[in-house]
C-alpha cells in the first residue's frame, strides 16, 4: 500500500525496490512490487487453513511469484502453528508406597516439631504425580477445590487440615503414611 497512486509518503521515506539487507536477529522482510500482492494474500489465506505453518516455508511460497523477494529466511524453523502432539497412552500409575515414619503414632498423630519435620521430609519424597493423586483424593472427599497440579500450596495444605480434622486427628497440614493410604 505504501506508494500507492494518490498517496503521499512522509518526508525522508521512499519506495523500496528491494528488501533490506539481512541482519542477525532481524525478522525477514518480504517485499512485493506494486500489483503483486494478490499472490501473497493467496499464500497467507492458504496458510491460515493449514495445520502446520512454518515461517521459512511460508516465505518461500510467497517469494515464488514474480516481483516478490525477501531479505532472508529464518536460520532455523520457526513454527507459527503446529498440530498438537498426539497424546501418549498413559500407563496406570503405581500406588504410592511410603515407608512408615519413625516416631509416628499408631493413630496417625504427629504432635511435636520433630514429627512435623519428619512428615515434611516424607512429603518431599513423594513424586508430583503421586501428589496429584492425593489432591484428587482430597477433592473426592470435598476438601480440595483447587487445581490438580501436584503442588502442595496453601489450598492443598488447608484441604489436608480439613481432612485431618474430619478424621479427628491432629491438624498439622502434613499427611502421615496412614492418611496417605486413606486418600488412595
Tab-separated table of N, CA and C in Angstrom:
chain	number	residue	atom	x	y	z
A	1	UNK	N	0.827	-1.196	0.000
A	1	UNK	CA	0.000	0.000	0.000
A	1	UNK	C	0.863	1.248	0.000
A	2	UNK	N	2.103	1.133	0.521
A	2	UNK	CA	2.967	2.311	0.536
A	2	UNK	C	3.283	2.702	-0.894
A	3	UNK	N	3.118	3.961	-1.180
A	3	UNK	CA	3.419	4.457	-2.526
A	3	UNK	C	2.320	4.177	-3.519
A	4	UNK	N	1.135	3.778	-3.040
A	4	UNK	CA	0.011	3.556	-3.954
A	4	UNK	C	-0.334	4.878	-4.625
A	5	UNK	N	-0.851	4.781	-5.851
A	5	UNK	CA	-1.198	6.026	-6.556
A	5	UNK	C	-2.092	6.914	-5.691
A	6	UNK	N	-1.738	8.167	-5.615
A	6	UNK	CA	-2.521	9.128	-4.856
A	6	UNK	C	-2.091	9.259	-3.409
A	7	UNK	N	-1.208	8.406	-2.932
A	7	UNK	CA	-0.773	8.546	-1.551
A	7	UNK	C	0.537	9.316	-1.510
A	8	UNK	N	0.713	10.044	-0.448
A	8	UNK	CA	1.960	10.793	-0.307
A	8	UNK	C	2.773	10.162	0.812
A	9	UNK	N	4.058	10.035	0.577
A	9	UNK	CA	4.946	9.458	1.573
A	9	UNK	C	5.452	10.546	2.506
A	10	UNK	N	5.651	10.213	3.774
A	10	UNK	CA	6.219	11.198	4.690
A	10	UNK	C	7.622	11.600	4.228
A	11	UNK	N	8.053	12.754	4.666
A	11	UNK	CA	9.382	13.242	4.294
A	11	UNK	C	10.456	12.264	4.777
A	12	UNK	N	11.414	11.972	3.935
A	12	UNK	CA	12.505	11.080	4.275
A	12	UNK	C	12.204	9.611	4.016
A	13	UNK	N	10.992	9.289	3.557
A	13	UNK	CA	10.621	7.909	3.263
A	13	UNK	C	10.508	7.755	1.755
A	14	UNK	N	11.070	6.678	1.249
A	14	UNK	CA	10.986	6.440	-0.193
A	14	UNK	C	10.460	5.030	-0.431
A	15	UNK	N	10.067	4.775	-1.648
A	15	UNK	CA	9.556	3.461	-2.018
A	15	UNK	C	10.750	2.523	-2.156
A	16	UNK	N	10.648	1.359	-1.564
A	16	UNK	CA	11.726	0.378	-1.629
A	16	UNK	C	11.588	-0.433	-2.914
A	17	UNK	N	12.732	-0.720	-3.535
A	17	UNK	CA	12.695	-1.553	-4.734
A	17	UNK	C	13.314	-2.928	-4.472
A	18	UNK	N	13.833	-3.128	-3.277
A	18	UNK	CA	14.385	-4.422	-2.868
A	18	UNK	C	14.300	-4.500	-1.344
A	19	UNK	N	14.286	-5.705	-0.818
A	19	UNK	CA	14.212	-5.830	0.647
A	19	UNK	C	15.515	-5.376	1.287
A	20	UNK	N	15.459	-5.020	2.554
A	20	UNK	CA	16.686	-4.585	3.232
A	20	UNK	C	17.683	-5.738	3.345
A	21	UNK	N	18.921	-5.404	3.574
A	21	UNK	CA	19.953	-6.410	3.779
A	21	UNK	C	19.646	-7.165	5.067
A	22	UNK	N	19.794	-8.483	5.007
A	22	UNK	CA	19.520	-9.309	6.189
A	22	UNK	C	20.500	-8.973	7.301
A	23	UNK	N	19.983	-8.916	8.528
A	23	UNK	CA	20.822	-8.667	9.703
A	23	UNK	C	20.515	-9.718	10.741
A	24	UNK	N	21.531	-10.139	11.461
A	24	UNK	CA	21.338	-11.123	12.530
A	24	UNK	C	20.350	-10.579	13.554
A	25	UNK	N	19.398	-11.394	13.912
A	25	UNK	CA	18.407	-11.013	14.916
A	25	UNK	C	17.229	-10.251	14.355
A	26	UNK	N	17.287	-9.854	13.073
A	26	UNK	CA	16.182	-9.108	12.464
A	26	UNK	C	15.209	-10.088	11.815
A	27	UNK	N	13.954	-9.721	11.795
A	27	UNK	CA	12.947	-10.543	11.142
A	27	UNK	C	13.086	-10.424	9.634
A	28	UNK	N	12.721	-11.480	8.914
A	28	UNK	CA	12.740	-11.395	7.455
A	28	UNK	C	11.716	-10.366	6.978
A	29	UNK	N	12.047	-9.690	5.892
A	29	UNK	CA	11.145	-8.714	5.296
A	29	UNK	C	10.809	-9.189	3.895
A	30	UNK	N	9.506	-9.267	3.599
A	30	UNK	CA	9.049	-9.656	2.267
A	30	UNK	C	8.609	-8.389	1.554
A	31	UNK	N	9.080	-8.237	0.325
A	31	UNK	CA	8.766	-7.046	-0.455
A	31	UNK	C	8.096	-7.487	-1.747
A	32	UNK	N	6.956	-6.881	-2.039
A	32	UNK	CA	6.231	-7.183	-3.281
A	32	UNK	C	6.109	-5.916	-4.106
A	33	UNK	N	6.335	-6.086	-5.394
A	33	UNK	CA	6.172	-4.952	-6.309
A	33	UNK	C	4.696	-4.578	-6.381
A	34	UNK	N	4.443	-3.356	-6.754
A	34	UNK	CA	3.066	-2.888	-6.897
A	34	UNK	C	2.318	-3.830	-7.832
A	35	UNK	N	1.143	-4.258	-7.439
A	35	UNK	CA	0.328	-5.153	-8.253
A	35	UNK	C	0.622	-6.625	-8.016
A	36	UNK	N	1.575	-6.951	-7.166
A	36	UNK	CA	1.941	-8.346	-6.913
A	36	UNK	C	1.490	-8.842	-5.535
A	37	UNK	N	0.588	-8.124	-4.910
A	37	UNK	CA	0.176	-8.514	-3.555
A	37	UNK	C	-0.888	-9.603	-3.547
A	38	UNK	N	-1.658	-9.766	-4.615
A	38	UNK	CA	-2.704	-10.798	-4.623
A	38	UNK	C	-2.138	-12.201	-4.406
A	39	UNK	N	-1.015	-12.582	-5.085
A	39	UNK	CA	-0.457	-13.909	-4.810
A	39	UNK	C	-0.007	-14.055	-3.342
A	40	UNK	N	0.501	-12.981	-2.744
A	40	UNK	CA	0.900	-13.040	-1.334
A	40	UNK	C	-0.307	-13.300	-0.446
A	41	UNK	N	-1.388	-12.603	-0.724
A	41	UNK	CA	-2.599	-12.785	0.073
A	41	UNK	C	-3.155	-14.196	-0.091
A	42	UNK	N	-3.024	-14.766	-1.290
A	42	UNK	CA	-3.487	-16.138	-1.508
A	42	UNK	C	-2.650	-17.119	-0.684
A	43	UNK	N	-1.331	-16.914	-0.635
A	43	UNK	CA	-0.461	-17.779	0.163
A	43	UNK	C	-0.830	-17.654	1.639
A	44	UNK	N	-1.017	-16.444	2.127
A	44	UNK	CA	-1.376	-16.236	3.530
A	44	UNK	C	-2.738	-16.842	3.855
A	45	UNK	N	-3.683	-16.725	2.943
A	45	UNK	CA	-5.009	-17.289	3.159
A	45	UNK	C	-4.935	-18.807	3.249
A	46	UNK	N	-4.163	-19.412	2.351
A	46	UNK	CA	-3.993	-20.868	2.397
A	46	UNK	C	-3.307	-21.312	3.668
A	47	UNK	N	-2.326	-20.558	4.124
A	47	UNK	CA	-1.609	-20.908	5.346
A	47	UNK	C	-2.536	-20.842	6.554
A	48	UNK	N	-3.482	-19.942	6.526
A	48	UNK	CA	-4.409	-19.804	7.644
A	48	UNK	C	-5.265	-21.040	7.867
A	49	UNK	N	-5.407	-21.868	6.819
A	49	UNK	CA	-6.205	-23.088	6.938
A	49	UNK	C	-5.342	-24.324	7.183
A	50	UNK	N	-4.019	-24.153	7.176
A	50	UNK	CA	-3.104	-25.295	7.332
A	50	UNK	C	-2.958	-25.699	8.792
A	51	UNK	N	-2.693	-27.000	9.004
A	51	UNK	CA	-2.450	-27.493	10.362
A	51	UNK	C	-1.100	-27.038	10.884
A	52	UNK	N	-0.125	-26.927	9.968
A	52	UNK	CA	1.232	-26.528	10.341
A	52	UNK	C	1.623	-25.314	9.514
A	53	UNK	N	2.161	-24.317	10.182
A	53	UNK	CA	2.671	-23.137	9.483
A	53	UNK	C	4.095	-22.912	9.957
A	54	UNK	N	5.048	-23.078	9.025
A	54	UNK	CA	6.451	-22.830	9.332
A	54	UNK	C	6.847	-21.585	8.564
A	55	UNK	N	7.399	-20.600	9.243
A	55	UNK	CA	7.657	-19.290	8.668
A	55	UNK	C	8.547	-19.346	7.425
A	56	UNK	N	9.646	-20.113	7.467
A	56	UNK	CA	10.542	-20.186	6.312
A	56	UNK	C	9.838	-20.718	5.080
A	57	UNK	N	9.042	-21.777	5.250
A	57	UNK	CA	8.294	-22.344	4.119
A	57	UNK	C	7.269	-21.350	3.601
A	58	UNK	N	6.646	-20.619	4.491
A	58	UNK	CA	5.666	-19.608	4.097
A	58	UNK	C	6.332	-18.516	3.265
A	59	UNK	N	7.490	-18.052	3.700
A	59	UNK	CA	8.209	-17.009	2.950
A	59	UNK	C	8.639	-17.547	1.588
A	60	UNK	N	9.094	-18.798	1.541
A	60	UNK	CA	9.480	-19.384	0.253
A	60	UNK	C	8.301	-19.425	-0.703
A	61	UNK	N	7.119	-19.781	-0.214
A	61	UNK	CA	5.925	-19.785	-1.067
A	61	UNK	C	5.595	-18.378	-1.549
A	62	UNK	N	5.747	-17.407	-0.670
A	62	UNK	CA	5.424	-16.025	-1.027
A	62	UNK	C	6.385	-15.484	-2.069
A	63	UNK	N	7.652	-15.855	-1.993
A	63	UNK	CA	8.653	-15.306	-2.914
A	63	UNK	C	8.753	-16.097	-4.217
A	64	UNK	N	7.921	-17.124	-4.385
A	64	UNK	CA	7.951	-17.905	-5.628
A	64	UNK	C	7.380	-17.111	-6.797
A	65	UNK	N	6.559	-16.115	-6.514
A	65	UNK	CA	5.943	-15.332	-7.580
A	65	UNK	C	6.867	-14.241	-8.103
A	66	UNK	N	6.550	-13.735	-9.269
A	66	UNK	CA	7.315	-12.626	-9.857
A	66	UNK	C	7.111	-11.357	-9.049
A	67	UNK	N	8.175	-10.594	-8.917
A	67	UNK	CA	8.095	-9.303	-8.254
A	67	UNK	C	8.039	-9.374	-6.747
A	68	UNK	N	8.359	-10.537	-6.178
A	68	UNK	CA	8.337	-10.697	-4.723
A	68	UNK	C	9.698	-11.211	-4.284
A	69	UNK	N	10.249	-10.569	-3.265
A	69	UNK	CA	11.543	-11.014	-2.740
A	69	UNK	C	11.541	-10.853	-1.229
A	70	UNK	N	12.527	-11.499	-0.600
A	70	UNK	CA	12.632	-11.458	0.863
A	70	UNK	C	14.061	-11.140	1.245
A	71	UNK	N	14.233	-10.516	2.405
A	71	UNK	CA	15.576	-10.179	2.881
A	71	UNK	C	16.343	-11.435	3.254
A	72	UNK	N	15.663	-12.437	3.815
A	72	UNK	CA	16.314	-13.676	4.233
A	72	UNK	C	15.236	-14.642	4.684
A	73	UNK	N	15.662	-15.880	4.888
A	73	UNK	CA	14.803	-16.881	5.509
A	73	UNK	C	15.287	-17.074	6.939
A	74	UNK	N	14.411	-17.480	7.834
A	74	UNK	CA	14.867	-17.728	9.208
A	74	UNK	C	15.969	-18.782	9.212
A	75	UNK	N	16.986	-18.634	10.056
A	75	UNK	CA	18.092	-19.593	10.086
A	75	UNK	C	17.688	-20.965	10.633
A	76	UNK	N	16.604	-21.020	11.366
A	76	UNK	CA	16.097	-22.280	11.924
A	76	UNK	C	14.581	-22.271	11.772
A	77	UNK	N	13.956	-23.441	11.780
A	77	UNK	CA	12.489	-23.474	11.653
A	77	UNK	C	11.800	-22.670	12.755
A	78	UNK	N	10.832	-21.879	12.335
A	78	UNK	CA	10.007	-21.099	13.263
A	78	UNK	C	8.567	-21.478	12.964
A	79	UNK	N	7.913	-22.135	13.921
A	79	UNK	CA	6.544	-22.577	13.703
A	79	UNK	C	5.570	-21.548	14.245
A	80	UNK	N	4.704	-21.077	13.361
A	80	UNK	CA	3.640	-20.180	13.778
A	80	UNK	C	2.448	-20.992	14.269
A	81	UNK	N	2.359	-22.214	13.736
A	81	UNK	CA	1.329	-23.151	14.188
A	81	UNK	C	1.825	-24.544	13.864
A	82	UNK	N	1.589	-25.453	14.796
A	82	UNK	CA	1.881	-26.856	14.531
A	82	UNK	C	0.818	-27.675	15.231
A	83	UNK	N	0.532	-28.841	14.689
A	83	UNK	CA	-0.509	-29.658	15.312
A	83	UNK	C	-0.123	-30.041	16.735
A	84	UNK	N	-1.138	-30.185	17.554
A	84	UNK	CA	-0.892	-30.638	18.931
A	84	UNK	C	-0.350	-32.056	18.865
A	85	UNK	N	0.652	-32.355	19.694
A	85	UNK	CA	1.192	-33.716	19.678
A	85	UNK	C	0.132	-34.714	20.114
A	86	UNK	N	0.163	-35.884	19.486
A	86	UNK	CA	-0.780	-36.937	19.871
A	86	UNK	C	-0.492	-37.313	21.319
A	87	UNK	N	-1.550	-37.463	22.078
A	87	UNK	CA	-1.357	-37.802	23.485
A	87	UNK	C	-0.874	-39.238	23.592
A	88	UNK	N	0.185	-39.391	24.317
A	88	UNK	CA	0.734	-40.723	24.524
A	88	UNK	C	-0.195	-41.499	25.448
A	89	UNK	N	-0.227	-42.799	25.235
A	89	UNK	CA	-1.030	-43.611	26.132
A	89	UNK	C	-0.410	-43.564	27.517
A	90	UNK	N	-1.259	-43.360	28.496
A	90	UNK	CA	-0.786	-43.237	29.868
A	90	UNK	C	-0.968	-44.576	30.560
A	91	UNK	N	0.119	-45.071	31.102
A	91	UNK	CA	0.038	-46.317	31.843
A	91	UNK	C	-0.549	-46.031	33.217
A	92	UNK	N	-1.296	-46.978	33.754
A	92	UNK	CA	-1.830	-46.765	35.103
A	92	UNK	C	-0.687	-46.545	36.081
A	93	UNK	N	-0.910	-45.614	36.976
A	93	UNK	CA	0.144	-45.288	37.919
A	93	UNK	C	0.156	-46.285	39.068
A	94	UNK	N	1.340	-46.578	39.530
A	94	UNK	CA	1.504	-47.483	40.664
A	94	UNK	C	1.014	-46.786	41.925
A	95	UNK	N	0.584	-47.556	42.906
A	95	UNK	CA	0.154	-46.932	44.158
A	95	UNK	C	1.321	-46.219	44.829
A	96	UNK	N	0.995	-45.264	45.646
A	96	UNK	CA	2.011	-44.534	46.392
A	96	UNK	C	2.508	-45.455	47.502
A	97	UNK	N	3.796	-45.708	47.502
A	97	UNK	CA	4.375	-46.568	48.526
A	97	UNK	C	5.260	-45.712	49.404
A	98	UNK	N	4.958	-45.686	50.676
A	98	UNK	CA	5.766	-44.909	51.605
A	98	UNK	C	6.136	-45.783	52.789
A	99	UNK	N	7.306	-45.564	53.304
A	99	UNK	CA	7.745	-46.296	54.488
A	99	UNK	C	7.132	-45.643	55.709
A	100	UNK	N	6.869	-46.403	56.752
A	100	UNK	CA	6.343	-45.796	57.973
A	100	UNK	C	7.308	-44.740	58.491
A	101	UNK	N	6.742	-43.667	59.004
A	101	UNK	CA	7.555	-42.586	59.538
A	101	UNK	C	7.972	-42.962	60.951
A	102	UNK	N	9.253	-42.887	61.210
A	102	UNK	CA	9.770	-43.217	62.537
A	102	UNK	C	9.160	-42.250	63.540
A	103	UNK	N	8.656	-42.803	64.632
A	103	UNK	CA	8.070	-41.964	65.677
A	103	UNK	C	6.616	-41.634	65.427
A	104	UNK	N	6.037	-42.142	64.340
A	104	UNK	CA	4.645	-41.843	64.029
A	104	UNK	C	3.756	-42.693	64.931
A	105	UNK	N	2.822	-42.068	65.572
A	105	UNK	CA	1.921	-42.796	66.466
A	105	UNK	C	0.991	-43.659	65.635
A	106	UNK	N	0.510	-44.724	66.237
A	106	UNK	CA	-0.357	-45.658	65.529
A	106	UNK	C	-1.631	-45.022	65.011
A	107	UNK	N	-2.094	-43.951	65.644
A	107	UNK	CA	-3.330	-43.324	65.205
A	107	UNK	C	-3.082	-42.231	64.171
A	108	UNK	N	-1.852	-42.131	63.641
A	108	UNK	CA	-1.542	-41.132	62.622
A	108	UNK	C	-1.224	-39.782	63.213
A	109	UNK	N	-1.055	-39.679	64.522
A	109	UNK	CA	-0.805	-38.390	65.154
A	109	UNK	C	0.639	-37.962	64.978
A	110	UNK	N	0.821	-36.706	64.749
A	110	UNK	CA	2.153	-36.111	64.715
A	110	UNK	C	2.031	-34.844	65.535
A	111	UNK	N	2.708	-34.804	66.677
A	111	UNK	CA	2.422	-33.713	67.593
A	111	UNK	C	3.565	-32.758	67.830
A	112	UNK	N	4.815	-33.190	67.767
A	112	UNK	CA	5.874	-32.248	68.066
A	112	UNK	C	6.612	-31.827	66.799
A	113	UNK	N	7.486	-30.837	66.978
A	113	UNK	CA	8.186	-30.259	65.830
A	113	UNK	C	9.010	-31.302	65.083
A	114	UNK	N	9.595	-32.235	65.782
A	114	UNK	CA	10.394	-33.272	65.132
A	114	UNK	C	9.519	-34.133	64.226
A	115	UNK	N	8.324	-34.477	64.712
A	115	UNK	CA	7.410	-35.257	63.889
A	115	UNK	C	6.979	-34.465	62.650
A	116	UNK	N	6.711	-33.180	62.802
A	116	UNK	CA	6.325	-32.342	61.666
A	116	UNK	C	7.459	-32.317	60.651
A	117	UNK	N	8.672	-32.162	61.132
A	117	UNK	CA	9.825	-32.155	60.233
A	117	UNK	C	9.936	-33.475	59.480
A	118	UNK	N	9.688	-34.567	60.166
A	118	UNK	CA	9.732	-35.889	59.538
A	118	UNK	C	8.636	-36.008	58.482
A	119	UNK	N	7.440	-35.489	58.795
A	119	UNK	CA	6.345	-35.528	57.826
A	119	UNK	C	6.648	-34.649	56.614
A	120	UNK	N	7.321	-33.533	56.827
A	120	UNK	CA	7.728	-32.684	55.703
A	120	UNK	C	8.707	-33.430	54.805
A	121	UNK	N	9.642	-34.162	55.407
A	121	UNK	CA	10.578	-34.963	54.615
A	121	UNK	C	9.832	-36.039	53.830
A	122	UNK	N	8.864	-36.670	54.461
A	122	UNK	CA	8.049	-37.667	53.786
A	122	UNK	C	7.353	-37.043	52.581
A	123	UNK	N	6.740	-35.896	52.796
A	123	UNK	CA	6.025	-35.216	51.715
A	123	UNK	C	6.971	-34.869	50.566
A	124	UNK	N	8.172	-34.410	50.885
A	124	UNK	CA	9.141	-34.052	49.844
A	124	UNK	C	9.615	-35.260	49.049
A	125	UNK	N	9.467	-36.459	49.613
A	125	UNK	CA	9.907	-37.663	48.915
A	125	UNK	C	8.844	-38.202	47.960
A	126	UNK	N	7.653	-37.634	48.001
A	126	UNK	CA	6.552	-38.104	47.152
A	126	UNK	C	6.642	-37.395	45.807
A	127	UNK	N	6.486	-38.136	44.726
A	127	UNK	CA	6.557	-37.558	43.377
A	127	UNK	C	5.394	-36.600	43.142
A	128	UNK	N	5.556	-35.734	42.160
A	128	UNK	CA	4.494	-34.786	41.827
A	128	UNK	C	3.252	-35.521	41.331
A	129	UNK	N	3.465	-36.600	40.590
A	129	UNK	CA	2.347	-37.406	40.115
A	129	UNK	C	1.562	-37.975	41.291
A	130	UNK	N	2.270	-38.471	42.297
A	130	UNK	CA	1.611	-39.015	43.480
A	130	UNK	C	0.886	-37.904	44.247
A	131	UNK	N	1.469	-36.731	44.284
A	131	UNK	CA	0.812	-35.607	44.962
A	131	UNK	C	-0.483	-35.231	44.248
A	132	UNK	N	-0.491	-35.325	42.911
A	132	UNK	CA	-1.728	-35.054	42.176
A	132	UNK	C	-2.808	-36.058	42.587
A	133	UNK	N	-2.433	-37.316	42.735
A	133	UNK	CA	-3.411	-38.328	43.147
A	133	UNK	C	-3.932	-38.039	44.552
A	134	UNK	N	-3.068	-37.549	45.425
A	134	UNK	CA	-3.527	-37.177	46.769
A	134	UNK	C	-4.484	-35.993	46.699
A	135	UNK	N	-4.206	-35.034	45.819
A	135	UNK	CA	-5.130	-33.910	45.651
A	135	UNK	C	-6.490	-34.401	45.153
A	136	UNK	N	-6.472	-35.369	44.242
A	136	UNK	CA	-7.733	-35.947	43.761
A	136	UNK	C	-8.481	-36.595	44.927
A	137	UNK	N	-7.757	-37.342	45.777
A	137	UNK	CA	-8.387	-37.954	46.947
A	137	UNK	C	-9.013	-36.918	47.862
A	138	UNK	N	-8.322	-35.800	48.073
A	138	UNK	CA	-8.865	-34.721	48.900
A	138	UNK	C	-10.083	-34.089	48.214
A	139	UNK	N	-10.005	-33.951	46.895
A	139	UNK	CA	-11.116	-33.372	46.137
A	139	UNK	C	-12.344	-34.278	46.201
A	140	UNK	N	-12.146	-35.587	46.048
A	140	UNK	CA	-13.262	-36.537	46.097
A	140	UNK	C	-13.967	-36.523	47.444
A	141	UNK	N	-13.241	-36.143	48.489
A	141	UNK	CA	-13.826	-36.091	49.833
A	141	UNK	C	-14.358	-34.695	50.168
A	142	UNK	N	-14.329	-33.791	49.175
A	142	UNK	CA	-14.911	-32.466	49.346
A	142	UNK	C	-14.039	-31.450	50.056
A	143	UNK	N	-12.752	-31.730	50.195
A	143	UNK	CA	-11.877	-30.819	50.923
A	143	UNK	C	-11.065	-29.902	50.014
A	144	UNK	N	-10.909	-30.272	48.752
A	144	UNK	CA	-9.998	-29.534	47.868
A	144	UNK	C	-10.730	-29.117	46.597
A	145	UNK	N	-10.629	-27.829	46.265
A	145	UNK	CA	-11.294	-27.317	45.058
A	145	UNK	C	-10.298	-26.622	44.123
A	146	UNK	N	-9.007	-26.767	44.385
A	146	UNK	CA	-8.001	-26.098	43.555
A	146	UNK	C	-7.606	-26.929	42.346
A	147	UNK	N	-6.535	-26.499	41.680
A	147	UNK	CA	-6.002	-27.216	40.533
A	147	UNK	C	-5.349	-28.515	40.988
A	148	UNK	N	-5.507	-29.546	40.191
A	148	UNK	CA	-4.819	-30.814	40.444
A	148	UNK	C	-3.467	-30.689	39.754
A	149	UNK	N	-2.509	-30.113	40.464
A	149	UNK	CA	-1.218	-29.781	39.855
A	149	UNK	C	-0.026	-30.438	40.550
A	150	UNK	N	-0.273	-31.146	41.634
A	150	UNK	CA	0.827	-31.802	42.329
A	150	UNK	C	1.686	-30.854	43.137
A	151	UNK	N	1.206	-29.645	43.348
A	151	UNK	CA	1.933	-28.661	44.159
A	151	UNK	C	1.143	-28.448	45.438
A	152	UNK	N	1.781	-28.711	46.556
A	152	UNK	CA	1.114	-28.563	47.840
A	152	UNK	C	1.284	-27.136	48.346
A	153	UNK	N	0.407	-26.268	47.866
A	153	UNK	CA	0.401	-24.873	48.308
A	153	UNK	C	-0.631	-24.659	49.391
A	154	UNK	N	-1.062	-23.427	49.555
A	154	UNK	CA	-1.992	-23.059	50.610
A	154	UNK	C	-3.328	-23.791	50.542
A	155	UNK	N	-3.879	-23.949	49.330
A	155	UNK	CA	-5.171	-24.629	49.208
A	155	UNK	C	-5.049	-26.109	49.567
A	156	UNK	N	-3.978	-26.738	49.116
A	156	UNK	CA	-3.793	-28.155	49.436
A	156	UNK	C	-3.565	-28.322	50.932
A	157	UNK	N	-2.765	-27.433	51.502
A	157	UNK	CA	-2.488	-27.519	52.936
A	157	UNK	C	-3.794	-27.376	53.720
A	158	UNK	N	-4.658	-26.428	53.344
A	158	UNK	CA	-5.944	-26.244	54.033
A	158	UNK	C	-6.825	-27.481	53.854
A	159	UNK	N	-6.780	-28.107	52.682
A	159	UNK	CA	-7.564	-29.316	52.438
A	159	UNK	C	-7.071	-30.464	53.314
A	160	UNK	N	-5.756	-30.578	53.451
A	160	UNK	CA	-5.185	-31.623	54.323
A	160	UNK	C	-5.647	-31.391	55.763
A	161	UNK	N	-5.618	-30.147	56.204
A	161	UNK	CA	-6.052	-29.831	57.563
A	161	UNK	C	-7.523	-30.177	57.770
A	162	UNK	N	-8.370	-29.867	56.784
A	162	UNK	CA	-9.795	-30.204	56.897
A	162	UNK	C	-9.985	-31.717	56.931
A	163	UNK	N	-9.225	-32.439	56.118
A	163	UNK	CA	-9.268	-33.903	56.096
A	163	UNK	C	-8.868	-34.470	57.462
A	164	UNK	N	-7.792	-33.923	58.031
A	164	UNK	CA	-7.329	-34.394	59.333
A	164	UNK	C	-8.367	-34.100	60.419
A	165	UNK	N	-8.946	-32.912	60.378
A	165	UNK	CA	-9.949	-32.537	61.374
A	165	UNK	C	-11.169	-33.446	61.267
A	166	UNK	N	-11.598	-33.750	60.039
A	166	UNK	CA	-12.744	-34.622	59.836
A	166	UNK	C	-12.484	-36.014	60.412
A	167	UNK	N	-11.240	-36.461	60.333
A	167	UNK	CA	-10.879	-37.785	60.861
A	167	UNK	C	-10.631	-37.750	62.370
A	168	UNK	N	-10.675	-36.565	62.972
A	168	UNK	CA	-10.434	-36.451	64.408
A	168	UNK	C	-8.968	-36.638	64.767
A	169	UNK	N	-8.085	-36.336	63.854
A	169	UNK	CA	-6.652	-36.486	64.066
A	169	UNK	C	-6.014	-35.119	64.253
A	170	UNK	N	-4.809	-35.074	64.812
A	170	UNK	CA	-4.147	-33.782	64.980
A	170	UNK	C	-4.016	-33.065	63.629
A	171	UNK	N	-4.339	-31.786	63.645
A	171	UNK	CA	-4.301	-30.985	62.419
A	171	UNK	C	-2.909	-30.388	62.275
A	172	UNK	N	-2.148	-30.948	61.347
A	172	UNK	CA	-0.769	-30.494	61.114
A	172	UNK	C	-0.575	-29.890	59.727
A	173	UNK	N	-1.442	-30.256	58.789
A	173	UNK	CA	-1.261	-29.809	57.408
A	173	UNK	C	-0.307	-30.691	56.628
A	174	UNK	N	0.230	-31.720	57.270
A	174	UNK	CA	1.141	-32.678	56.611
A	174	UNK	C	0.581	-34.081	56.803
A	175	UNK	N	0.506	-34.834	55.724
A	175	UNK	CA	-0.073	-36.168	55.763
A	175	UNK	C	0.864	-37.191	56.386
A	176	UNK	N	0.282	-38.068	57.184
A	176	UNK	CA	1.018	-39.211	57.707
A	176	UNK	C	0.900	-40.335	56.678
A	177	UNK	N	1.685	-41.388	56.865
A	177	UNK	CA	1.595	-42.525	55.943
A	177	UNK	C	0.205	-43.146	55.981
A	178	UNK	N	-0.399	-43.200	57.148
A	178	UNK	CA	-1.758	-43.751	57.259
A	178	UNK	C	-2.753	-42.900	56.473
A	179	UNK	N	-2.615	-41.587	56.583
A	179	UNK	CA	-3.524	-40.680	55.864
A	179	UNK	C	-3.314	-40.772	54.353
A	180	UNK	N	-2.068	-40.925	53.932
A	180	UNK	CA	-1.779	-41.093	52.502
A	180	UNK	C	-2.491	-42.351	52.002
A	181	UNK	N	-2.391	-43.422	52.776
A	181	UNK	CA	-3.068	-44.664	52.402
A	181	UNK	C	-4.578	-44.488	52.309
A	182	UNK	N	-5.156	-43.717	53.210
A	182	UNK	CA	-6.608	-43.497	53.215
A	182	UNK	C	-7.066	-42.676	52.012
A	183	UNK	N	-6.196	-41.839	51.478
A	183	UNK	CA	-6.561	-40.993	50.341
A	183	UNK	C	-6.405	-41.692	48.992
A	184	UNK	N	-5.771	-42.842	48.969
A	184	UNK	CA	-5.548	-43.535	47.691
A	184	UNK	C	-6.791	-44.219	47.213
